[in-house]
mmCIF file of C-alpha atoms in Angstrom:
data_model
loop_
_atom_site.group_PDB
_atom_site.id
_atom_site.type_symbol
_atom_site.label_atom_id
_atom_site.label_comp_id
_atom_site.label_asym_id
_atom_site.label_seq_id
_atom_site.Cartn_x
_atom_site.Cartn_y
_atom_site.Cartn_z
ATOM 1 C CA UNK A 836 -13.654 29.628 -16.461
ATOM 2 C CA UNK A 837 -14.138 30.320 -12.739
ATOM 3 C CA UNK A 838 -11.584 32.688 -11.500
ATOM 4 C CA UNK A 839 -10.576 34.503 -8.428
ATOM 5 C CA UNK A 840 -9.788 32.993 -5.045
ATOM 6 C CA UNK A 841 -11.427 29.704 -4.005
ATOM 7 C CA UNK A 842 -13.792 30.966 -1.212
ATOM 8 C CA UNK A 843 -13.272 30.061 2.406
ATOM 9 C CA UNK A 844 -17.192 29.037 2.541
ATOM 10 C CA UNK A 845 -16.496 26.120 0.882
ATOM 11 C CA UNK A 846 -15.470 24.812 4.266
ATOM 12 C CA UNK A 847 -19.278 24.664 5.265
ATOM 13 C CA UNK A 848 -19.892 21.750 3.275
ATOM 14 C CA UNK A 849 -18.620 19.481 6.088
ATOM 15 C CA UNK A 850 -20.028 16.256 4.135
ATOM 16 C CA UNK A 851 -18.170 16.733 1.134
ATOM 17 C CA UNK A 852 -16.002 13.880 -0.011
ATOM 18 C CA UNK A 853 -15.149 14.780 -3.690
ATOM 19 C CA UNK A 854 -13.713 18.039 -4.627
ATOM 20 C CA UNK A 855 -12.602 18.599 -8.201
ATOM 21 C CA UNK A 856 -12.338 22.104 -9.692
ATOM 22 C CA UNK A 857 -11.499 21.219 -13.330
ATOM 23 C CA UNK A 858 -9.649 23.482 -15.806
ATOM 24 C CA UNK A 859 -10.225 26.724 -14.155
ATOM 25 C CA UNK A 860 -8.317 29.840 -13.388
ATOM 26 C CA UNK A 861 -8.198 30.062 -9.603
ATOM 27 C CA UNK A 862 -5.517 32.219 -8.149
ATOM 28 C CA UNK A 863 -4.323 33.076 -4.543
ATOM 29 C CA UNK A 864 -3.706 30.810 -1.684
ATOM 30 C CA UNK A 865 -5.547 27.473 -0.671
ATOM 31 C CA UNK A 866 -8.276 28.492 1.921
ATOM 32 C CA UNK A 867 -7.166 28.077 5.470
ATOM 33 C CA UNK A 868 -10.394 26.635 6.222
ATOM 34 C CA UNK A 869 -10.172 23.645 3.723
ATOM 35 C CA UNK A 870 -8.899 21.633 6.571
ATOM 36 C CA UNK A 871 -12.504 21.641 8.064
ATOM 37 C CA UNK A 872 -13.652 19.375 5.142
ATOM 38 C CA UNK A 873 -12.725 16.362 7.243
ATOM 39 C CA UNK A 874 -14.518 13.882 5.158
ATOM 40 C CA UNK A 875 -12.799 14.607 1.837
ATOM 41 C CA UNK A 876 -11.645 11.562 0.147
ATOM 42 C CA UNK A 877 -10.284 13.184 -3.073
ATOM 43 C CA UNK A 878 -8.592 16.542 -3.473
ATOM 44 C CA UNK A 879 -7.529 17.414 -7.014
ATOM 45 C CA UNK A 880 -5.879 20.671 -7.949
ATOM 46 C CA UNK A 881 -3.795 19.998 -11.057
ATOM 47 C CA UNK A 882 -3.109 20.953 -14.646
ATOM 48 C CA UNK A 883 -4.158 18.080 -16.915
ATOM 49 C CA UNK A 884 -7.465 17.460 -17.928
ATOM 50 C CA UNK A 885 -7.631 13.972 -16.561
ATOM 51 C CA UNK A 886 -5.347 12.244 -13.898
ATOM 52 C CA UNK A 887 -4.031 8.761 -14.084
ATOM 53 C CA UNK A 888 -6.521 6.923 -11.699
ATOM 54 C CA UNK A 889 -9.940 5.528 -12.529
ATOM 55 C CA UNK A 890 -12.911 5.036 -10.549
ATOM 56 C CA UNK A 891 -14.335 1.480 -10.357
ATOM 57 C CA UNK A 892 -16.535 2.051 -13.327
ATOM 58 C CA UNK A 893 -13.515 2.480 -15.461
ATOM 59 C CA UNK A 894 -14.089 6.334 -15.775
ATOM 60 C CA UNK A 895 -11.053 8.667 -15.426
ATOM 61 C CA UNK A 896 -11.109 10.767 -12.485
ATOM 62 C CA UNK A 897 -11.119 14.698 -13.105
ATOM 63 C CA UNK A 898 -8.935 17.070 -11.676
ATOM 64 C CA UNK A 899 -8.564 20.608 -10.449
ATOM 65 C CA UNK A 900 -6.651 22.228 -13.254
ATOM 66 C CA UNK A 901 -5.307 25.262 -14.820
ATOM 67 C CA UNK A 902 -5.059 27.134 -11.472
ATOM 68 C CA UNK A 903 -2.292 29.319 -10.201
ATOM 69 C CA UNK A 904 -2.502 28.676 -6.374
ATOM 70 C CA UNK A 905 0.200 30.246 -4.551
ATOM 71 C CA UNK A 906 1.684 30.483 -1.062
ATOM 72 C CA UNK A 907 2.590 27.682 1.741
ATOM 73 C CA UNK A 908 -0.933 26.730 2.878
ATOM 74 C CA UNK A 909 -0.537 23.040 3.027
ATOM 75 C CA UNK A 910 -0.513 22.232 6.894
ATOM 76 C CA UNK A 911 -4.315 22.232 6.874
ATOM 77 C CA UNK A 912 -4.448 19.321 4.414
ATOM 78 C CA UNK A 913 -3.062 17.383 7.292
ATOM 79 C CA UNK A 914 -6.408 17.505 9.033
ATOM 80 C CA UNK A 915 -8.176 15.642 6.283
ATOM 81 C CA UNK A 916 -7.743 11.976 7.873
ATOM 82 C CA UNK A 917 -9.770 10.443 5.279
ATOM 83 C CA UNK A 918 -8.051 11.536 2.222
ATOM 84 C CA UNK A 919 -6.945 9.052 -0.329
ATOM 85 C CA UNK A 920 -6.151 10.872 -3.534
ATOM 86 C CA UNK A 921 -4.458 14.583 -3.170
ATOM 87 C CA UNK A 922 -3.049 16.166 -6.301
ATOM 88 C CA UNK A 923 -1.472 19.820 -6.486
ATOM 89 C CA UNK A 924 0.179 19.800 -9.693
ATOM 90 C CA UNK A 925 1.354 22.656 -12.075
ATOM 91 C CA UNK A 926 0.660 25.368 -9.340
ATOM 92 C CA UNK A 927 3.181 27.904 -7.718
ATOM 93 C CA UNK A 928 3.244 26.684 -4.196
ATOM 94 C CA UNK A 929 6.414 27.190 -2.397
ATOM 95 C CA UNK A 930 7.878 25.974 1.248
ATOM 96 C CA UNK A 931 8.036 22.704 2.842
ATOM 97 C CA UNK A 932 5.779 19.712 2.741
ATOM 98 C CA UNK A 933 4.540 19.500 6.057
ATOM 99 C CA UNK A 934 4.950 16.297 8.238
ATOM 100 C CA UNK A 935 1.085 16.181 8.909
ATOM 101 C CA UNK A 936 0.359 14.950 5.419
ATOM 102 C CA UNK A 937 2.625 12.143 5.981
ATOM 103 C CA UNK A 938 0.352 10.921 8.854
ATOM 104 C CA UNK A 939 -2.578 10.495 6.764
ATOM 105 C CA UNK A 940 -2.685 6.621 6.342
ATOM 106 C CA UNK A 941 -5.469 6.447 3.989
ATOM 107 C CA UNK A 942 -3.461 8.099 1.430
ATOM 108 C CA UNK A 943 -3.235 6.194 -1.857
ATOM 109 C CA UNK A 944 -1.806 8.959 -4.450
ATOM 110 C CA UNK A 945 -0.068 11.957 -3.504
ATOM 111 C CA UNK A 946 1.226 14.248 -6.245
ATOM 112 C CA UNK A 947 3.138 17.570 -6.138
ATOM 113 C CA UNK A 948 4.289 17.741 -9.686
ATOM 114 C CA UNK A 949 5.539 20.972 -10.979
ATOM 115 C CA UNK A 950 5.543 23.167 -7.952
ATOM 116 C CA UNK A 951 8.414 24.781 -6.000
ATOM 117 C CA UNK A 952 8.294 22.954 -2.796
ATOM 118 C CA UNK A 953 11.197 21.620 -0.859
ATOM 119 C CA UNK A 954 12.178 19.276 2.012
ATOM 120 C CA UNK A 955 10.324 16.241 1.705
ATOM 121 C CA UNK A 956 12.108 12.954 2.288
ATOM 122 C CA UNK A 957 12.896 13.291 6.182
ATOM 123 C CA UNK A 958 9.057 12.518 6.623
ATOM 124 C CA UNK A 959 8.793 9.608 4.171
ATOM 125 C CA UNK A 960 8.861 6.964 6.608
ATOM 126 C CA UNK A 961 6.246 8.179 8.893
ATOM 127 C CA UNK A 962 3.245 6.710 7.546
ATOM 128 C CA UNK A 963 1.483 5.822 4.052
ATOM 129 C CA UNK A 964 0.784 2.244 4.703
ATOM 130 C CA UNK A 965 -1.560 2.157 1.657
ATOM 131 C CA UNK A 966 0.362 4.583 -0.668
ATOM 132 C CA UNK A 967 0.358 3.397 -4.363
ATOM 133 C CA UNK A 968 1.650 6.391 -6.134
ATOM 134 C CA UNK A 969 4.114 9.344 -5.235
ATOM 135 C CA UNK A 970 4.913 12.026 -7.774
ATOM 136 C CA UNK A 971 7.273 14.621 -6.799
ATOM 137 C CA UNK A 972 8.343 15.452 -10.498
ATOM 138 C CA UNK A 973 9.859 18.853 -10.962
ATOM 139 C CA UNK A 974 10.370 20.774 -7.705
ATOM 140 C CA UNK A 975 13.066 22.157 -5.525
ATOM 141 C CA UNK A 976 13.757 18.924 -3.631
ATOM 142 C CA UNK A 977 17.275 18.467 -2.770
ATOM 143 C CA UNK A 978 19.723 16.234 -0.668
ATOM 144 C CA UNK A 979 20.119 12.538 -0.886
ATOM 145 C CA UNK A 980 17.307 10.016 -1.703
ATOM 146 C CA UNK A 981 17.198 8.129 1.743
ATOM 147 C CA UNK A 982 16.794 4.354 2.040
ATOM 148 C CA UNK A 983 13.836 4.850 4.126
ATOM 149 C CA UNK A 984 11.877 5.427 0.715
ATOM 150 C CA UNK A 985 12.050 1.644 0.366
ATOM 151 C CA UNK A 986 9.594 1.474 3.343
ATOM 152 C CA UNK A 987 6.884 2.739 1.340
ATOM 153 C CA UNK A 988 4.511 -0.572 1.297
ATOM 154 C CA UNK A 989 2.669 -0.655 -1.642
ATOM 155 C CA UNK A 990 4.068 1.908 -4.492
ATOM 156 C CA UNK A 991 3.056 1.410 -8.047
ATOM 157 C CA UNK A 992 4.578 4.373 -9.402
ATOM 158 C CA UNK A 993 7.550 6.495 -8.327
ATOM 159 C CA UNK A 994 8.531 9.690 -9.935
ATOM 160 C CA UNK A 995 11.195 11.930 -8.298
ATOM 161 C CA UNK A 996 12.966 13.591 -11.559
ATOM 162 C CA UNK A 997 13.359 16.999 -12.321
ATOM 163 C CA UNK A 998 14.856 18.022 -8.836
ATOM 164 C CA UNK A 999 18.057 18.484 -7.531
ATOM 165 C CA UNK A 1000 18.859 15.315 -5.760
ATOM 166 C CA UNK A 1001 22.363 14.233 -5.093
ATOM 167 C CA UNK A 1002 24.238 11.062 -3.634
ATOM 168 C CA UNK A 1003 23.313 7.505 -4.573
ATOM 169 C CA UNK A 1004 20.266 5.744 -5.767
ATOM 170 C CA UNK A 1005 19.262 3.595 -2.758
ATOM 171 C CA UNK A 1006 20.549 0.121 -3.453
ATOM 172 C CA UNK A 1007 17.527 -1.450 -1.768
ATOM 173 C CA UNK A 1008 15.117 0.222 -4.268
ATOM 174 C CA UNK A 1009 14.200 -3.292 -5.288
ATOM 175 C CA UNK A 1010 12.184 -3.595 -2.050
ATOM 176 C CA UNK A 1011 9.491 -1.769 -3.815
ATOM 177 C CA UNK A 1012 8.188 -4.709 -5.263
ATOM 178 C CA UNK A 1013 4.723 -3.656 -6.142
ATOM 179 C CA UNK A 1014 5.986 -1.148 -8.799
ATOM 180 C CA UNK A 1015 4.029 -1.792 -11.811
ATOM 181 C CA UNK A 1016 1.175 0.151 -13.314
ATOM 182 C CA UNK A 1017 -1.890 0.103 -15.753
ATOM 183 C CA UNK A 1018 0.119 1.905 -18.414
ATOM 184 C CA UNK A 1019 3.521 2.665 -18.214
ATOM 185 C CA UNK A 1020 4.604 2.748 -14.498
ATOM 186 C CA UNK A 1021 7.796 4.987 -14.490
ATOM 187 C CA UNK A 1022 10.435 4.998 -11.841
ATOM 188 C CA UNK A 1023 12.452 8.220 -12.297
ATOM 189 C CA UNK A 1024 15.293 8.976 -10.165
ATOM 190 C CA UNK A 1025 17.750 11.923 -10.307
ATOM 191 C CA UNK A 1026 21.054 10.889 -8.386
ATOM 192 C CA UNK A 1027 24.471 9.599 -8.963
ATOM 193 C CA UNK A 1028 25.741 6.151 -7.682
ATOM 194 C CA UNK A 1029 29.070 4.627 -7.998
ATOM 195 C CA UNK A 1030 27.980 1.150 -9.360
ATOM 196 C CA UNK A 1031 24.828 -0.420 -10.772
ATOM 197 C CA UNK A 1032 23.620 -2.256 -7.556
ATOM 198 C CA UNK A 1033 20.232 -0.613 -7.919
ATOM 199 C CA UNK A 1034 19.682 -2.350 -11.309
ATOM 200 C CA UNK A 1035 20.221 -5.629 -9.660
ATOM 201 C CA UNK A 1036 18.105 -4.638 -6.753
ATOM 202 C CA UNK A 1037 15.267 -3.804 -9.361
ATOM 203 C CA UNK A 1038 15.218 -7.705 -10.274
ATOM 204 C CA UNK A 1039 12.480 -8.120 -7.581
ATOM 205 C CA UNK A 1040 10.107 -5.703 -9.144
ATOM 206 C CA UNK A 1041 8.236 -8.410 -11.347
ATOM 207 C CA UNK A 1042 5.895 -5.922 -12.699
ATOM 208 C CA UNK A 1043 8.116 -3.139 -13.725
ATOM 209 C CA UNK A 1044 7.463 -1.807 -17.222
ATOM 210 C CA UNK A 1045 9.641 1.198 -17.446
ATOM 211 C CA UNK A 1046 12.923 2.293 -15.766
ATOM 212 C CA UNK A 1047 13.936 6.031 -16.476
ATOM 213 C CA UNK A 1048 17.289 7.129 -15.096
ATOM 214 C CA UNK A 1049 18.122 9.494 -17.955
ATOM 215 C CA UNK A 1050 20.641 12.457 -17.314
ATOM 216 C CA UNK A 1051 22.042 10.733 -14.233
ATOM 217 C CA UNK A 1052 25.878 10.642 -13.732
ATOM 218 C CA UNK A 1053 25.643 6.939 -13.104
ATOM 219 C CA UNK A 1054 29.111 6.315 -14.342
ATOM 220 C CA UNK A 1055 29.056 2.425 -14.426
ATOM 221 C CA UNK A 1056 29.004 -0.667 -16.297
ATOM 222 C CA UNK A 1057 25.653 -2.583 -16.963
ATOM 223 C CA UNK A 1058 25.424 -5.594 -15.032
ATOM 224 C CA UNK A 1059 24.588 -9.236 -16.193
ATOM 225 C CA UNK A 1060 21.717 -8.968 -13.967
ATOM 226 C CA UNK A 1061 19.967 -6.720 -16.288
ATOM 227 C CA UNK A 1062 18.634 -9.818 -17.908
ATOM 228 C CA UNK A 1063 16.954 -10.877 -14.845
ATOM 229 C CA UNK A 1064 14.667 -7.722 -14.643
ATOM 230 C CA UNK A 1065 10.918 -8.258 -15.122
ATOM 231 C CA UNK A 1066 9.852 -9.743 -18.217
ATOM 232 C CA UNK A 1067 7.190 -7.538 -18.389
ATOM 233 C CA UNK A 1068 9.911 -4.540 -18.840
ATOM 234 C CA UNK A 1069 9.335 -2.567 -22.001
ATOM 235 C CA UNK A 1070 11.812 0.428 -21.756
ATOM 236 C CA UNK A 1071 15.055 1.258 -20.190
ATOM 237 C CA UNK A 1072 15.751 4.836 -20.853
ATOM 238 C CA UNK A 1073 19.135 5.803 -19.429
ATOM 239 C CA UNK A 1074 20.741 8.023 -22.180
ATOM 240 C CA UNK A 1075 23.167 10.874 -21.127
ATOM 241 C CA UNK A 1076 24.331 8.880 -18.079
ATOM 242 C CA UNK A 1077 27.944 7.963 -18.733
ATOM 243 C CA UNK A 1078 27.300 4.287 -18.743
ATOM 244 C CA UNK A 1079 30.381 2.448 -20.329
ATOM 245 C CA UNK A 1080 31.359 -1.266 -21.328
ATOM 246 C CA UNK A 1081 29.441 -3.682 -23.207
ATOM 247 C CA UNK A 1082 25.625 -4.174 -23.272
ATOM 248 C CA UNK A 1083 25.200 -7.699 -21.602
ATOM 249 C CA UNK A 1084 23.893 -10.609 -23.688
ATOM 250 C CA UNK A 1085 21.334 -11.366 -21.051
ATOM 251 C CA UNK A 1086 19.310 -8.360 -22.090
ATOM 252 C CA UNK A 1087 17.926 -10.513 -24.501
ATOM 253 C CA UNK A 1088 15.766 -12.195 -21.853
ATOM 254 C CA UNK A 1089 13.669 -9.210 -21.995
ATOM 255 C CA UNK A 1090 11.393 -10.117 -24.676
ATOM 256 C CA UNK A 1091 8.876 -7.405 -24.319
ATOM 257 C CA UNK A 1092 11.679 -4.676 -24.338
ATOM 258 C CA UNK A 1093 11.013 -2.085 -27.028
ATOM 259 C CA UNK A 1094 13.490 0.547 -26.099
#
């Protein structure tokens, strides 16, 4: 039940590696001096009781939840050169995602779900050689999804829904061959495309379990290549997408499909 602002004196803990402020009621801005915690590996500020990752012991990682942090104080995070997991979900942050965050080469998971952030993708090809999970769900991101997103080396989960993206789903999305996950790896994209070439591209993702492209103005016909998608695929969720034509018989190759 901690409330009030996160004290700036936390920056005196120079050897701190893990910072979880679980299920509290912190308000105000992220302390400017948080950039002095240069040994931080895990920094969690989000709503749910547990996040999706696990420690080597199999225990779930706690998070920094039920807080209402505000402002544009993200630039200091770029000083945390050893950061591996950074989650800032269900808060009220506004403004731009600074380029400095995309220079953290150790980052494995980055989550900005449920904020009011904008402009992110013109930095996406700067770094992140070890990124596995990228969550940008429900923000104010807009513009096109650039093909440079396919330069991310090891993505397991990619969530982009709940924004105002426009243009086409990149046809090279299948270059993200590591898309998989321990439970339901979800690829959520919000954009339009004149054909279904991105489905064909996804045949390279051999561990994909869920494709979620619902409520997108796809306006196309399902290709026969749908039957060549991952044999691990369990769900294709594409309702309210203006898909027309017949369901290809080859979809019967997807033996694990449940929805």
